[in-house]
């Protein structure tokens, strides 16, 4: 009798732990998706190991990802726009058929590291929110004795 009761308790506990784990994955995916929403602009691009890329075309290229709540993404590369779908599974971001590991995600920065690269020198893309880039630079100023505004 105790063996059956022990088996039922163990099985129930295992099922509860599995459901809790699955719910946590869903919650973490939705948190990442929520933080991704909006437009992100490439700030820097490097190789996976952190070394610089000495290709001016790639370094100076304009790359933007605009993540929307309906799992669609608008990708703009050098003024050409493409539309696609994205998904999040754990820390992996799937954009169309390209997989990135989200290594950092906060209100100031998104760091994506290419996962499905054939070579070991995949890309690491460091992005910042569009809103952060659009904040205007306001120089400090003061009024001189002659009522002229001086900027420094």
CSV table of C-alpha atoms in Angstrom, one decimal:
chain,number,residue,atom,x,y,z
A,1,UNK,CA,0.0,0.0,0.0
A,2,UNK,CA,2.8,2.4,0.9
A,3,UNK,CA,4.6,1.6,-2.3
A,4,UNK,CA,1.6,2.6,-4.4
A,5,UNK,CA,1.1,5.8,-2.3
A,6,UNK,CA,4.8,6.6,-2.6
A,7,UNK,CA,4.7,6.0,-6.4
A,8,UNK,CA,1.6,8.3,-6.8
A,9,UNK,CA,3.3,11.0,-4.8
A,10,UNK,CA,6.5,10.8,-6.7
A,11,UNK,CA,4.7,10.8,-10.1
A,12,UNK,CA,2.6,13.8,-9.0
A,13,UNK,CA,5.6,15.7,-7.9
A,14,UNK,CA,7.5,14.9,-11.1
A,15,UNK,CA,4.5,16.1,-13.2
A,16,UNK,CA,4.1,19.2,-11.1
A,17,UNK,CA,7.9,20.0,-11.5
A,18,UNK,CA,7.7,19.5,-15.3
A,19,UNK,CA,4.6,21.8,-15.6
A,20,UNK,CA,6.4,24.4,-13.5
A,21,UNK,CA,9.5,24.2,-15.7
A,22,UNK,CA,7.4,24.5,-18.9
A,23,UNK,CA,5.5,27.5,-17.5
A,24,UNK,CA,8.8,29.1,-16.5
A,25,UNK,CA,10.1,28.7,-20.1
A,26,UNK,CA,6.9,30.3,-21.5
A,27,UNK,CA,7.2,33.2,-19.0
A,28,UNK,CA,10.9,33.8,-19.8
A,29,UNK,CA,10.1,33.7,-23.6
A,30,UNK,CA,7.3,36.3,-23.1
A,31,UNK,CA,9.6,38.5,-21.0
A,32,UNK,CA,12.3,38.4,-23.7
A,33,UNK,CA,9.7,39.1,-26.4
A,34,UNK,CA,8.3,42.0,-24.4
A,35,UNK,CA,11.8,43.6,-24.0
A,36,UNK,CA,12.5,43.1,-27.7
A,37,UNK,CA,9.5,45.1,-28.9
A,38,UNK,CA,10.4,48.2,-30.8
A,39,UNK,CA,13.1,49.4,-33.2
A,40,UNK,CA,16.8,48.5,-32.6
A,41,UNK,CA,19.7,50.0,-34.6
A,42,UNK,CA,23.1,48.4,-35.1
A,43,UNK,CA,25.7,50.2,-33.0
A,44,UNK,CA,28.6,47.8,-33.6
A,45,UNK,CA,29.3,44.5,-35.4
A,46,UNK,CA,32.1,42.2,-34.5
A,47,UNK,CA,33.1,38.5,-34.8
A,48,UNK,CA,31.9,36.1,-32.2
A,49,UNK,CA,35.2,36.2,-30.3
A,50,UNK,CA,35.0,40.0,-30.0
A,51,UNK,CA,37.6,40.9,-32.6
A,52,UNK,CA,36.9,43.8,-35.0
A,53,UNK,CA,35.8,43.3,-38.6
A,54,UNK,CA,37.9,45.3,-40.9
A,55,UNK,CA,35.4,45.6,-43.7
A,56,UNK,CA,34.2,49.2,-43.9
A,57,UNK,CA,31.1,48.2,-45.9
A,58,UNK,CA,29.9,45.9,-43.1
A,59,UNK,CA,31.0,48.2,-40.3
A,60,UNK,CA,29.2,51.3,-41.8
A,61,UNK,CA,26.1,49.4,-42.9
A,62,UNK,CA,22.7,50.6,-41.6
A,63,UNK,CA,20.9,47.6,-40.0
A,64,UNK,CA,17.6,47.9,-38.1
A,65,UNK,CA,15.3,45.4,-36.6
A,66,UNK,CA,11.8,46.4,-35.7
A,67,UNK,CA,10.1,43.8,-33.5
A,68,UNK,CA,6.3,43.9,-33.3
A,69,UNK,CA,3.9,42.2,-30.9
A,70,UNK,CA,2.4,39.8,-33.5
A,71,UNK,CA,5.8,38.0,-33.9
A,72,UNK,CA,6.7,39.8,-37.1
A,73,UNK,CA,9.9,41.7,-37.6
A,74,UNK,CA,10.8,44.4,-40.1
A,75,UNK,CA,14.5,44.3,-41.1
A,76,UNK,CA,16.0,47.3,-42.8
A,77,UNK,CA,19.5,46.9,-44.3
A,78,UNK,CA,20.9,49.8,-46.3
A,79,UNK,CA,17.5,51.3,-46.9
A,80,UNK,CA,16.0,48.0,-48.2
A,81,UNK,CA,13.2,46.6,-46.0
A,82,UNK,CA,12.3,43.0,-45.5
A,83,UNK,CA,9.5,41.5,-43.5
A,84,UNK,CA,9.6,38.2,-41.6
A,85,UNK,CA,8.6,36.3,-38.5
A,86,UNK,CA,10.6,35.9,-35.3
A,87,UNK,CA,10.3,33.6,-32.3
A,88,UNK,CA,12.1,33.1,-29.0
A,89,UNK,CA,13.0,29.8,-27.4
A,90,UNK,CA,15.0,30.2,-24.2
A,91,UNK,CA,17.8,32.6,-25.1
A,92,UNK,CA,17.6,31.8,-28.8
A,93,UNK,CA,16.1,34.3,-31.1
A,94,UNK,CA,15.0,32.9,-34.5
A,95,UNK,CA,14.6,35.6,-37.2
A,96,UNK,CA,13.4,33.9,-40.4
A,97,UNK,CA,16.0,31.1,-40.6
A,98,UNK,CA,18.8,32.8,-38.8
A,99,UNK,CA,19.4,31.9,-35.1
A,100,UNK,CA,20.9,34.3,-32.6
A,101,UNK,CA,21.7,33.8,-29.0
A,102,UNK,CA,20.5,36.8,-26.9
A,103,UNK,CA,23.6,37.4,-24.7
A,104,UNK,CA,22.4,40.8,-23.3
A,105,UNK,CA,19.1,42.5,-23.4
A,106,UNK,CA,18.2,45.6,-21.4
A,107,UNK,CA,16.7,49.1,-22.1
A,108,UNK,CA,20.0,50.4,-23.5
A,109,UNK,CA,21.5,47.4,-25.4
A,110,UNK,CA,20.7,44.2,-27.3
A,111,UNK,CA,23.6,41.9,-28.0
A,112,UNK,CA,23.0,39.1,-30.6
A,113,UNK,CA,25.5,36.3,-31.3
A,114,UNK,CA,25.0,34.2,-34.4
A,115,UNK,CA,24.4,30.6,-33.5
A,116,UNK,CA,23.9,28.7,-36.8
A,117,UNK,CA,27.1,30.0,-38.5
A,118,UNK,CA,29.0,27.4,-40.6
A,119,UNK,CA,32.3,28.8,-39.5
A,120,UNK,CA,33.5,29.6,-36.0
A,121,UNK,CA,33.7,33.3,-36.9
A,122,UNK,CA,30.0,34.1,-36.7
A,123,UNK,CA,28.8,37.6,-36.0
A,124,UNK,CA,28.1,39.4,-32.8
A,125,UNK,CA,25.7,42.4,-33.3
A,126,UNK,CA,25.4,45.1,-30.7
A,127,UNK,CA,22.3,47.1,-31.1
A,128,UNK,CA,20.7,50.1,-29.3
A,129,UNK,CA,17.1,51.2,-29.2
A,130,UNK,CA,16.1,53.7,-31.9
A,131,UNK,CA,14.7,56.1,-29.2
A,132,UNK,CA,18.0,56.2,-27.4
A,133,UNK,CA,19.8,57.2,-30.6
A,134,UNK,CA,17.2,59.9,-31.4
A,135,UNK,CA,17.8,61.8,-28.1
A,136,UNK,CA,19.2,65.1,-29.1
A,137,UNK,CA,22.5,66.4,-27.9
A,138,UNK,CA,22.0,69.5,-25.9
A,139,UNK,CA,25.2,71.4,-25.3
A,140,UNK,CA,25.6,73.2,-22.0
A,141,UNK,CA,25.3,77.0,-22.3
A,142,UNK,CA,25.4,80.1,-20.2
A,143,UNK,CA,24.6,83.8,-20.7
A,144,UNK,CA,27.6,86.1,-20.9
A,145,UNK,CA,27.7,89.6,-19.5
A,146,UNK,CA,26.7,91.0,-22.9
A,147,UNK,CA,23.5,88.7,-23.0
A,148,UNK,CA,25.1,86.4,-25.6
A,149,UNK,CA,24.5,82.7,-25.3
A,150,UNK,CA,27.8,80.8,-25.1
A,151,UNK,CA,27.9,77.0,-25.8
A,152,UNK,CA,30.5,74.7,-24.5
